PDB file of C-alpha atoms in Angstrom:
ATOM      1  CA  UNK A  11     -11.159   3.440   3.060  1.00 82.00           C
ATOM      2  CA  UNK A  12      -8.065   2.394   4.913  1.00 90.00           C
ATOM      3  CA  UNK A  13      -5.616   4.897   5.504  1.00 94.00           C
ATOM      4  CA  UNK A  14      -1.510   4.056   6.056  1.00 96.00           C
ATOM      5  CA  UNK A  15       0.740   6.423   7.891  1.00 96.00           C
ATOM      6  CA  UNK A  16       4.456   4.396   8.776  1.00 97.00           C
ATOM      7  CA  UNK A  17       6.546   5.975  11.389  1.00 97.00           C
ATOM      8  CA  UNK A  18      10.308   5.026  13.273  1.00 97.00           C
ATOM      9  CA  UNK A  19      13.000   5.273  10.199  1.00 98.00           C
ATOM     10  CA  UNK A  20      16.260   7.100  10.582  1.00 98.00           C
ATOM     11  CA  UNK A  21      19.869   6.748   9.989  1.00 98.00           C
ATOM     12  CA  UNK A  22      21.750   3.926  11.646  1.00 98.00           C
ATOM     13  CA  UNK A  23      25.154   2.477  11.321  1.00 98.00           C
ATOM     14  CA  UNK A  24      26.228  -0.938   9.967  1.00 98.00           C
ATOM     15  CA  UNK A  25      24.677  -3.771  12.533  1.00 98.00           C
ATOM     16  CA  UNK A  26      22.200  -1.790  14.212  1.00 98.00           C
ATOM     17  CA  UNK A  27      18.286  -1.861  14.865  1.00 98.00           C
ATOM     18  CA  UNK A  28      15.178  -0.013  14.100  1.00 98.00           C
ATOM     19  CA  UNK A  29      11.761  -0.494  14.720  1.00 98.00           C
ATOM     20  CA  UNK A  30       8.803   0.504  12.078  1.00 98.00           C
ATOM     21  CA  UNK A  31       5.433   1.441  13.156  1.00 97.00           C
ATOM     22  CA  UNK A  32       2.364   1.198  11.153  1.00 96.00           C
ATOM     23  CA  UNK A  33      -0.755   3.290  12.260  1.00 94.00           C
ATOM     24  CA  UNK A  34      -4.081   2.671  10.613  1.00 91.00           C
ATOM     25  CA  UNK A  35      -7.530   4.730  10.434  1.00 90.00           C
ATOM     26  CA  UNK A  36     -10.937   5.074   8.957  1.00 83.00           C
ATOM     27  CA  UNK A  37     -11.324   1.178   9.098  1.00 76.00           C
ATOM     28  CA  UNK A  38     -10.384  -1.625  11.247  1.00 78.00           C
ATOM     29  CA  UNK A  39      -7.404  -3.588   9.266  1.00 78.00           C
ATOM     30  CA  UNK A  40      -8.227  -6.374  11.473  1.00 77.00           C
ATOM     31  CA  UNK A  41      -9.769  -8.760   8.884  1.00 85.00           C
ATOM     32  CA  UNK A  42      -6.801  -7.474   6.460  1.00 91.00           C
ATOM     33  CA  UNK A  43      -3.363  -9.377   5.451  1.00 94.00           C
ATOM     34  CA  UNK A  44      -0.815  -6.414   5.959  1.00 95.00           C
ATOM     35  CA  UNK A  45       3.133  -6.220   4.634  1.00 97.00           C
ATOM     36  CA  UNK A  46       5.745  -4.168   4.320  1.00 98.00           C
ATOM     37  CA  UNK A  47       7.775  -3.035   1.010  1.00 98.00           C
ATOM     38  CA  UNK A  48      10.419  -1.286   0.322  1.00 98.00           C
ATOM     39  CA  UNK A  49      12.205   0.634  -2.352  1.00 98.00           C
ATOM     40  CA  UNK A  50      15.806   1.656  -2.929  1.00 97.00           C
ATOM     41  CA  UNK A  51      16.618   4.623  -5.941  1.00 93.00           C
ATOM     42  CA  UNK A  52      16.757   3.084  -9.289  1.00 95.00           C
ATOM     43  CA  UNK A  53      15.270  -0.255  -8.053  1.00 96.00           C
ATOM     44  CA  UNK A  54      12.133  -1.833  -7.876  1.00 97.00           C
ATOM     45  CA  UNK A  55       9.654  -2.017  -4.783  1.00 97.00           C
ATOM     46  CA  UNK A  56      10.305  -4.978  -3.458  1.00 98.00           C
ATOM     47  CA  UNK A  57       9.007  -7.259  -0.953  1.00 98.00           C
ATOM     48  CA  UNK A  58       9.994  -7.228   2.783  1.00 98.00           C
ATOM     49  CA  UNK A  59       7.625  -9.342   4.923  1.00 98.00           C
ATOM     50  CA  UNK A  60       3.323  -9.762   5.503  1.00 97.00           C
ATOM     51  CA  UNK A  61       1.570 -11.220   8.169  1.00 95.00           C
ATOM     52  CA  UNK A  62      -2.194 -12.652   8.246  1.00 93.00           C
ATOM     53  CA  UNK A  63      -4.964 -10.901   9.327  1.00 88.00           C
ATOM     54  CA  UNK A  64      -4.979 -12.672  12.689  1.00 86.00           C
ATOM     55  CA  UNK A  65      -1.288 -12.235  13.238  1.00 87.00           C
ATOM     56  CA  UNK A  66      -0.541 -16.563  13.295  1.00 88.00           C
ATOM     57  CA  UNK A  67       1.230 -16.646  10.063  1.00 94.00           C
ATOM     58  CA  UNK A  68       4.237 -14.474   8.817  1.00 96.00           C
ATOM     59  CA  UNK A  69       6.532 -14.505   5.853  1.00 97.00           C
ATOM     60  CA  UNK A  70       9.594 -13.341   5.025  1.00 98.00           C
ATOM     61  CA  UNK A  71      11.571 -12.548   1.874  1.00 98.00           C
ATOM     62  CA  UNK A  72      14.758 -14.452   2.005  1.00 98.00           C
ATOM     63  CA  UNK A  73      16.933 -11.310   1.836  1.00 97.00           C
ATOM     64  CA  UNK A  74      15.801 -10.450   5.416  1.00 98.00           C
ATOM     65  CA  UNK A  75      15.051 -13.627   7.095  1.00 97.00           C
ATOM     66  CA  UNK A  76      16.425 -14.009  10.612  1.00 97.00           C
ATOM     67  CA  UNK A  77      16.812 -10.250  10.729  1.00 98.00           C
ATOM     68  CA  UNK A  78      13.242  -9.008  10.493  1.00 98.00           C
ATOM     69  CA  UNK A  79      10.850  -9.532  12.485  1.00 98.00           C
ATOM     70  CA  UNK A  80       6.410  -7.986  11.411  1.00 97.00           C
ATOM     71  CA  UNK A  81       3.808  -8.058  14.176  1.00 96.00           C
ATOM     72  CA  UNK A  82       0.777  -6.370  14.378  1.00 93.00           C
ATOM     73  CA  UNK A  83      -1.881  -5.224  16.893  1.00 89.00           C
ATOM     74  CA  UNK A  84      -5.268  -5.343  15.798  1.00 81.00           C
ATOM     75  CA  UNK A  85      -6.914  -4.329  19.397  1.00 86.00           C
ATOM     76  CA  UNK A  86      -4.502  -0.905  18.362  1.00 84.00           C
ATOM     77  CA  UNK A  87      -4.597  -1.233  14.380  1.00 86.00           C
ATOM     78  CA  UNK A  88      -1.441  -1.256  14.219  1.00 90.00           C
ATOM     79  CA  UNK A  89       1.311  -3.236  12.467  1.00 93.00           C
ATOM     80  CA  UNK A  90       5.018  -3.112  13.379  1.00 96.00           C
ATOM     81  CA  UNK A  91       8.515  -4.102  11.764  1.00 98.00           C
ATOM     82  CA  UNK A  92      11.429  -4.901  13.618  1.00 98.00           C
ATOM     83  CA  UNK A  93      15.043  -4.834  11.931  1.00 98.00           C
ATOM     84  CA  UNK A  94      18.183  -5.433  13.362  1.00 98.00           C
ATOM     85  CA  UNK A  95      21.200  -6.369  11.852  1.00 98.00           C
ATOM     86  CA  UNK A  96      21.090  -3.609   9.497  1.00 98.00           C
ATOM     87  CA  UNK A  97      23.210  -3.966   5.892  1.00 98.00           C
ATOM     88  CA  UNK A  98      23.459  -0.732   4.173  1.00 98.00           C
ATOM     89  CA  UNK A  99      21.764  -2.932   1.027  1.00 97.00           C
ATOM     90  CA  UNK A 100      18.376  -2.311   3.554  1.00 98.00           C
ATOM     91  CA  UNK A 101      18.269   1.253   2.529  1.00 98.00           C
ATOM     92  CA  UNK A 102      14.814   1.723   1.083  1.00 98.00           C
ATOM     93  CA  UNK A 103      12.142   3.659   1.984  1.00 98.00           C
ATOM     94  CA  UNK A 104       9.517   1.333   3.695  1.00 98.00           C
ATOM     95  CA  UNK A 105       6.492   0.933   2.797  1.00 98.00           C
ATOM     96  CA  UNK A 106       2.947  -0.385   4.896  1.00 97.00           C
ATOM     97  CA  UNK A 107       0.390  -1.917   3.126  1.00 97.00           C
ATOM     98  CA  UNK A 108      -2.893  -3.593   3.402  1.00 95.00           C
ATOM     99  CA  UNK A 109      -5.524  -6.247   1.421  1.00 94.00           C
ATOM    100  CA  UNK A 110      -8.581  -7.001   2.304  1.00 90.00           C
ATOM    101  CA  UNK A 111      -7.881 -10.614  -0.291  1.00 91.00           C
ATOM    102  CA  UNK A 112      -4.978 -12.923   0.501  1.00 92.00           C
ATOM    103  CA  UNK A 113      -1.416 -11.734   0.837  1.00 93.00           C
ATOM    104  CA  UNK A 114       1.002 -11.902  -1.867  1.00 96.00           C
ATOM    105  CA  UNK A 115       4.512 -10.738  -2.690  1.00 97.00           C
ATOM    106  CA  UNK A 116       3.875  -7.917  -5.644  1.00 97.00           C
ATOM    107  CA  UNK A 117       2.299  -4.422  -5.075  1.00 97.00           C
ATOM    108  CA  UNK A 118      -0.853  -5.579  -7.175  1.00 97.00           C
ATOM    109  CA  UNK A 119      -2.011  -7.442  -4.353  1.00 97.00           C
ATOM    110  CA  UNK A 120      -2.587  -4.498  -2.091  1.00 96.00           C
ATOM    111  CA  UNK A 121      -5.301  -2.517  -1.597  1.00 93.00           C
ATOM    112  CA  UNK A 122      -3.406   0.186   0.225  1.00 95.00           C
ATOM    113  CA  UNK A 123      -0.072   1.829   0.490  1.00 97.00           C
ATOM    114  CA  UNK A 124       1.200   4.335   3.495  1.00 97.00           C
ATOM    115  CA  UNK A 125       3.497   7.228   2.345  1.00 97.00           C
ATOM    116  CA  UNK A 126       5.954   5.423   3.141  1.00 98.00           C
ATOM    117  CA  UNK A 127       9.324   6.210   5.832  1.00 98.00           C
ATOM    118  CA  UNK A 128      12.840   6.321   4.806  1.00 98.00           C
ATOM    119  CA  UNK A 129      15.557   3.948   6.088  1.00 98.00           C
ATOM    120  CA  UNK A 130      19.382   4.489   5.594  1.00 98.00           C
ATOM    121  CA  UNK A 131      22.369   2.211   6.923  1.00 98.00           C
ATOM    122  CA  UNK A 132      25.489   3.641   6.780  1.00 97.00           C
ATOM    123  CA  UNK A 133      28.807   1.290   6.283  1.00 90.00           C
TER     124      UNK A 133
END
């Protein structure tokens, strides 16, 4: 088993920055595709961004490209999440996830989900 636990969210104002962190135990997530999600209230989880199990490929959804930036560390299993240019439409709580198959953009292609950590941007 894989466990999740995200770190880093807060409350920051119109234009700023945060950075997510990702910490993974019990097995190595280095052969794993990882992502991030997120979820507002009253919408549905949506995707944010992935990155291959080797770290040379990343995607984006086009709601946060150019803003966003996922890396990961598998010497520290980790995985990490840069934002900046924070829009109060990016308040979600965030979600880390893993697969052990090929990435994909819904939540059935993930194997495992952190508790997730809670982003608000104020206007």
């Amino acid at each position: 088993q894989v466990q999740l636990v995200e770190s880093g969210g807060g409350l920051v104002q119109t234009g700023g920055s945060l950075r997510l962190s990702c910490a993974a135990s019990g097995r190595t997530v280095r052969n794993y595709d990882m992502a991030w999600f997120r979820q507002a209230p009253g919408q549905e989880r949506e995707f944010v961004a992935a990155v291959s199990w080797n770290g040379g490929s990343t995607y984006y959804a086009d709601s946060v490209k150019g803003r966003f930036t996922i890396s990961r560390s598998n010497a520290k299993n980790t995985a990490n999440l840069q934002m900046n240019s924070l829009e109060p439409e990016d308040t979600a709580l965030y979600y880390c996830v893993a697969t052990e198959r090929q990435w994909g953009t819904r939540t059935e292609d993930y194997d495992y989900w952190g508790r997730g950590t809670q982003v608000t941007v104020s206007s």
